[in-house]
mmCIF file of C-alpha atoms in Angstrom:
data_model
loop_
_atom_site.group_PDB
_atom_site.id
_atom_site.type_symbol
_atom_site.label_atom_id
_atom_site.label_comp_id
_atom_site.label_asym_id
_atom_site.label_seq_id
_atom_site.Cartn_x
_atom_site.Cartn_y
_atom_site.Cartn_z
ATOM 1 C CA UNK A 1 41.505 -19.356 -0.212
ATOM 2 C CA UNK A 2 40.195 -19.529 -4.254
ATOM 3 C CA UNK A 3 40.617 -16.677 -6.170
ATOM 4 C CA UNK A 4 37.201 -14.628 -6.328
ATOM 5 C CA UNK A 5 37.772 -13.106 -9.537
ATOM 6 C CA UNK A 6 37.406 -9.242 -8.066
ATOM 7 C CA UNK A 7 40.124 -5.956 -8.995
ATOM 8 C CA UNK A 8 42.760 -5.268 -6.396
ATOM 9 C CA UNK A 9 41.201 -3.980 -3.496
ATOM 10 C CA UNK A 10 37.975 -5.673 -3.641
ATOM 11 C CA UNK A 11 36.991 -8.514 -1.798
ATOM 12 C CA UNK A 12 33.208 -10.383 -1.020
ATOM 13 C CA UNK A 13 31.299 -9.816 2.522
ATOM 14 C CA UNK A 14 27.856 -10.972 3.422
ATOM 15 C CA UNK A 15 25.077 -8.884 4.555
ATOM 16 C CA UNK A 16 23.593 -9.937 7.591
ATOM 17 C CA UNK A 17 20.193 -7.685 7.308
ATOM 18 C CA UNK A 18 19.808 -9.279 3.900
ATOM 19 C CA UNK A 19 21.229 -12.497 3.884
ATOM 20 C CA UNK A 20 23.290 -11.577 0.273
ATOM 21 C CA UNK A 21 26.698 -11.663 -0.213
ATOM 22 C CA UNK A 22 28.070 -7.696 -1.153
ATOM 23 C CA UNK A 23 31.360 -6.473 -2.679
ATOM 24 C CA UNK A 24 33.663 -3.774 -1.093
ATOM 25 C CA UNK A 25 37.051 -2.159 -1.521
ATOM 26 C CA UNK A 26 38.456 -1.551 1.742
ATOM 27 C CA UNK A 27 40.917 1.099 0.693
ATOM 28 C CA UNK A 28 37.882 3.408 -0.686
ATOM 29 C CA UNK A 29 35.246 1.866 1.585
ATOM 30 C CA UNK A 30 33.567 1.491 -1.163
ATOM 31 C CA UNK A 31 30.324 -0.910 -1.018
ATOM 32 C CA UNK A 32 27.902 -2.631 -3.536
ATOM 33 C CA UNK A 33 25.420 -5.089 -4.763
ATOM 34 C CA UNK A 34 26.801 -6.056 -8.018
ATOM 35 C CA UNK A 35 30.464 -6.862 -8.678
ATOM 36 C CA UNK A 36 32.659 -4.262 -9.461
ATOM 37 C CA UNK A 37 33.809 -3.455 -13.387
ATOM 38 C CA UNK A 38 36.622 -5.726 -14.741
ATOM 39 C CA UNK A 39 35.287 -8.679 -12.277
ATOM 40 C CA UNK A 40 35.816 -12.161 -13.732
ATOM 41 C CA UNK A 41 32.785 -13.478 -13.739
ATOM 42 C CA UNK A 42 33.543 -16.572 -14.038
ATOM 43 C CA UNK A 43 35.926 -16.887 -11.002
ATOM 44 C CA UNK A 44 33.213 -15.262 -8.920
ATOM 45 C CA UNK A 45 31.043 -17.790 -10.133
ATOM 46 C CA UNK A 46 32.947 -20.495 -9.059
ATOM 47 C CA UNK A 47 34.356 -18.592 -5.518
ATOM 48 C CA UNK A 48 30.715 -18.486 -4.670
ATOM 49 C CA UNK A 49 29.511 -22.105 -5.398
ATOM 50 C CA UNK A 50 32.508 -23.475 -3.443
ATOM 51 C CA UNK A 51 32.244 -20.385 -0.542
ATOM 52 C CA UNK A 52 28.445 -20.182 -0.058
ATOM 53 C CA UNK A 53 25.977 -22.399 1.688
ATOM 54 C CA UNK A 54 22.363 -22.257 1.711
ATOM 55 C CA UNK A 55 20.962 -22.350 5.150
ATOM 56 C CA UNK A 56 18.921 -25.248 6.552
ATOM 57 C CA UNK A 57 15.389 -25.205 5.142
ATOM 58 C CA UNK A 58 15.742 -22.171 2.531
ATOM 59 C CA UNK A 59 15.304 -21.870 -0.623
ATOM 60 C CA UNK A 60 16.528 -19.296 -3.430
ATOM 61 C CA UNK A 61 13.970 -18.094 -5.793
ATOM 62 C CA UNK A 62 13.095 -14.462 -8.080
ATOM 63 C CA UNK A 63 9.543 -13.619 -9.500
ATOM 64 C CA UNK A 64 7.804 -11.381 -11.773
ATOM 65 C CA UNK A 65 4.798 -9.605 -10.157
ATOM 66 C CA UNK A 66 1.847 -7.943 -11.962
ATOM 67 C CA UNK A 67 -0.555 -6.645 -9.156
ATOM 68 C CA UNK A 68 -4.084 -5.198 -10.185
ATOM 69 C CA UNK A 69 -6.760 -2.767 -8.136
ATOM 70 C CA UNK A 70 -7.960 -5.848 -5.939
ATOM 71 C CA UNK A 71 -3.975 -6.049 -4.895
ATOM 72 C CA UNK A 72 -3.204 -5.508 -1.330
ATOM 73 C CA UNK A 73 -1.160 -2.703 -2.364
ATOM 74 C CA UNK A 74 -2.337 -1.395 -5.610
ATOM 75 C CA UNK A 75 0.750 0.475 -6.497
ATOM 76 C CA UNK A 76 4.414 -0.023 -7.511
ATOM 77 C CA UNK A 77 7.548 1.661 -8.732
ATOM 78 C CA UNK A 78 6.281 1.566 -12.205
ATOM 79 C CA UNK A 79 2.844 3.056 -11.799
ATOM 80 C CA UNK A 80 1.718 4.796 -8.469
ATOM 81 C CA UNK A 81 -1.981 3.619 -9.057
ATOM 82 C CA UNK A 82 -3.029 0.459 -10.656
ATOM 83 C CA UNK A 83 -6.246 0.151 -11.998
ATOM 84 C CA UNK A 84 -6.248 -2.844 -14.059
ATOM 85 C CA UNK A 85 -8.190 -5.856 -13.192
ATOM 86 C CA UNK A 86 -7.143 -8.781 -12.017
ATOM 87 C CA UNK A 87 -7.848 -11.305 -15.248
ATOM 88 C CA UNK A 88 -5.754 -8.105 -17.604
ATOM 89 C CA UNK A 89 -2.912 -8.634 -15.350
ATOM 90 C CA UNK A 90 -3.139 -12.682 -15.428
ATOM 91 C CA UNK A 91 -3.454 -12.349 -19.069
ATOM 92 C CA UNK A 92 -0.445 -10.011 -19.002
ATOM 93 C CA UNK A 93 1.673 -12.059 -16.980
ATOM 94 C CA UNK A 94 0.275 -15.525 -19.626
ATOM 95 C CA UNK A 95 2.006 -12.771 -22.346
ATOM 96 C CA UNK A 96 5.222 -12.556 -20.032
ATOM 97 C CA UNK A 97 5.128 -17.071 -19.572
ATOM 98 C CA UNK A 98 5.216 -17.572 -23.156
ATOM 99 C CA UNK A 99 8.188 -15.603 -23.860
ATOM 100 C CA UNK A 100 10.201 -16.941 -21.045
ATOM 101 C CA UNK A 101 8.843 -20.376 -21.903
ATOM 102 C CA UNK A 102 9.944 -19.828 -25.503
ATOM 103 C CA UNK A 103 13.160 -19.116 -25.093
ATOM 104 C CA UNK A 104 12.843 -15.271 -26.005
ATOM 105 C CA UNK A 105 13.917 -14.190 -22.554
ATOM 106 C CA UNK A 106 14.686 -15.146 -18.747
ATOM 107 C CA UNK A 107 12.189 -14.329 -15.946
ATOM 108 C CA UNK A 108 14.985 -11.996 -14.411
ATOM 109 C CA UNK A 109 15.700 -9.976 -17.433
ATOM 110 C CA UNK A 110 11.807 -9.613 -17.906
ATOM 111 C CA UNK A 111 11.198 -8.367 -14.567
ATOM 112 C CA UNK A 112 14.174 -5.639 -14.442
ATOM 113 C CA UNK A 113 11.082 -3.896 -16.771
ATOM 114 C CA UNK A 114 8.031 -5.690 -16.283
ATOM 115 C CA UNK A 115 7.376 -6.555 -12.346
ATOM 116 C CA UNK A 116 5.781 -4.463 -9.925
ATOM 117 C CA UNK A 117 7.745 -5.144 -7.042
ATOM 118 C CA UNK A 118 10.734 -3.283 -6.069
ATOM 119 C CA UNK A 119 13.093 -6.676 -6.498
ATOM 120 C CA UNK A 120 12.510 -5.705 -10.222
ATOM 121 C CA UNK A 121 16.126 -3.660 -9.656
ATOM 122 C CA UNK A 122 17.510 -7.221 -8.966
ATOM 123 C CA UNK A 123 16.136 -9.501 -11.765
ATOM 124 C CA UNK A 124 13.186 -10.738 -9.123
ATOM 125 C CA UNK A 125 15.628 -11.842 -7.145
ATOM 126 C CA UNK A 126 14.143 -12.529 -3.194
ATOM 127 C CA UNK A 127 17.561 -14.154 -2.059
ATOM 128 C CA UNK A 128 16.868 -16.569 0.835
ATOM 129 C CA UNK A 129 13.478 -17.694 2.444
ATOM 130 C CA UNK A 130 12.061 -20.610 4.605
ATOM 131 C CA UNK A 131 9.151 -21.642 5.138
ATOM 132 C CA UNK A 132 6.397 -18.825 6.751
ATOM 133 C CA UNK A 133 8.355 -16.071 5.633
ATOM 134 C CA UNK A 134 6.173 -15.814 1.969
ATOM 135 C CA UNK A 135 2.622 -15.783 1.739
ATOM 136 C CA UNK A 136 1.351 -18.832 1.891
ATOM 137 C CA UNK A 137 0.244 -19.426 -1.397
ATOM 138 C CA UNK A 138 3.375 -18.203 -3.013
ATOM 139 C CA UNK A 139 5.366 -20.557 -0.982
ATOM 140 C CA UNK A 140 3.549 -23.674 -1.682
ATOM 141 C CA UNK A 141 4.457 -23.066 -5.182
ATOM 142 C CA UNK A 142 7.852 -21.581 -4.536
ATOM 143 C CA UNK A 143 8.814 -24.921 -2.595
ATOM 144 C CA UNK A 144 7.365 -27.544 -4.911
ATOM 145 C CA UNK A 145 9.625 -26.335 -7.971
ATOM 146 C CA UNK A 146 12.641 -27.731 -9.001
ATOM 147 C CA UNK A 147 15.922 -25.864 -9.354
ATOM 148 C CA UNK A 148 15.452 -23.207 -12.479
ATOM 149 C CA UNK A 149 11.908 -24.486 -12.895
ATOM 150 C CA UNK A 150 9.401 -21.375 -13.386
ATOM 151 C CA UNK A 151 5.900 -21.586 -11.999
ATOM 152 C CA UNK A 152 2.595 -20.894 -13.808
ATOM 153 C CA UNK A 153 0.457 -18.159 -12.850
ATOM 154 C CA UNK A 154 -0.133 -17.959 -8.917
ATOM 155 C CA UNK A 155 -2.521 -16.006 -7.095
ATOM 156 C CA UNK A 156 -1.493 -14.014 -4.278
ATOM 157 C CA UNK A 157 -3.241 -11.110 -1.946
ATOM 158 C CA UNK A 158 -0.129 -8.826 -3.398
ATOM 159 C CA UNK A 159 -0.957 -10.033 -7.313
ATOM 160 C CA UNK A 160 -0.281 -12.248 -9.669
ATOM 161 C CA UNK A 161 3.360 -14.212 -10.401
ATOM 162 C CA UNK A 162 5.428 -16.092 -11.708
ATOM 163 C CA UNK A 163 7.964 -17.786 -9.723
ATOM 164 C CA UNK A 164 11.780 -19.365 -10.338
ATOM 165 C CA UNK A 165 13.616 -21.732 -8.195
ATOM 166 C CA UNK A 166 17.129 -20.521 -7.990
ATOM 167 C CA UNK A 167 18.370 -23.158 -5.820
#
């Protein structure tokens, strides 16, 4: 089996309940999300393109959401009541598309701070879905990008996005 880049100890399971891959030391029973210090990242890179397959049908994509007061749930991690309207958060989210267009920044870095959903803690990332598993209109869009293409704005009953293709 290839190398996977991880300290002694460590080794990479997948999640079942979330369909990610996770790290963890079986001598601590340690777990985690992210790859533990001293990782080389470029082994685990290359471990998980050759030891991962996408299932049937799914894609991988992250987003940046800005939700406003007409927003299913008008609330998020960053601000327990949202009150702005609906065209300040597209024009918002227009501010957060130029930068990433322009080079300034990548949707996931921009989201760790700027999107209202709790996947903001990993880059936007939403892992693995198929179809009717998104909202509808989110999915259309989702499914019609290319690999690291990012989406304009798209309208959704949770808020407004922008989407990446992962894979």
């Amino acid at each position: 089996m290839a190398d996977p880049g991880l300290p002694s100890g460590w080794e990479v399971r997948h999640s079942n309940s979330k369909n990610l891959p996770y790290f963890f030391n079986a001598s601590s029973k340690e777990s985690r999300w992210e790859p533990p210090e001293s990782t080389d990242v470029d082994k685990l890179k290359a471990y998980m393109a050759q030891n991962t397959k996408k299932p049937e049908g799914k894609i991988h994509a992250a987003h940046l959401l800005v939700k406003h007061k007409d927003s299913r749930r008008p609330g998020s991690w960053k601000e327990p009541t949202i009150t702005r309207t609906k065209e300040e958060a597209i024009e918002i989210l227009k501010g957060h598309e130029r930068r990433i267009q322009s080079g300034e920044i990548s949707l996931g870095e921009l989201a760790q701070t700027e999107s209202d959903c709790s996947s903001a803690r990993k880059n936007g990332d939403l892992g693995l879905f198929g179809k009717g598993e998104m909202q509808k209109e989110f999915e259309e869009v989702a499914f019609g990008l290319e690999p690291g293409q990012v989406s304009g704005v798209v309208d959704t009953a949770s808020g407004v996005h922008l989407i990446q293709r992962l894979g």
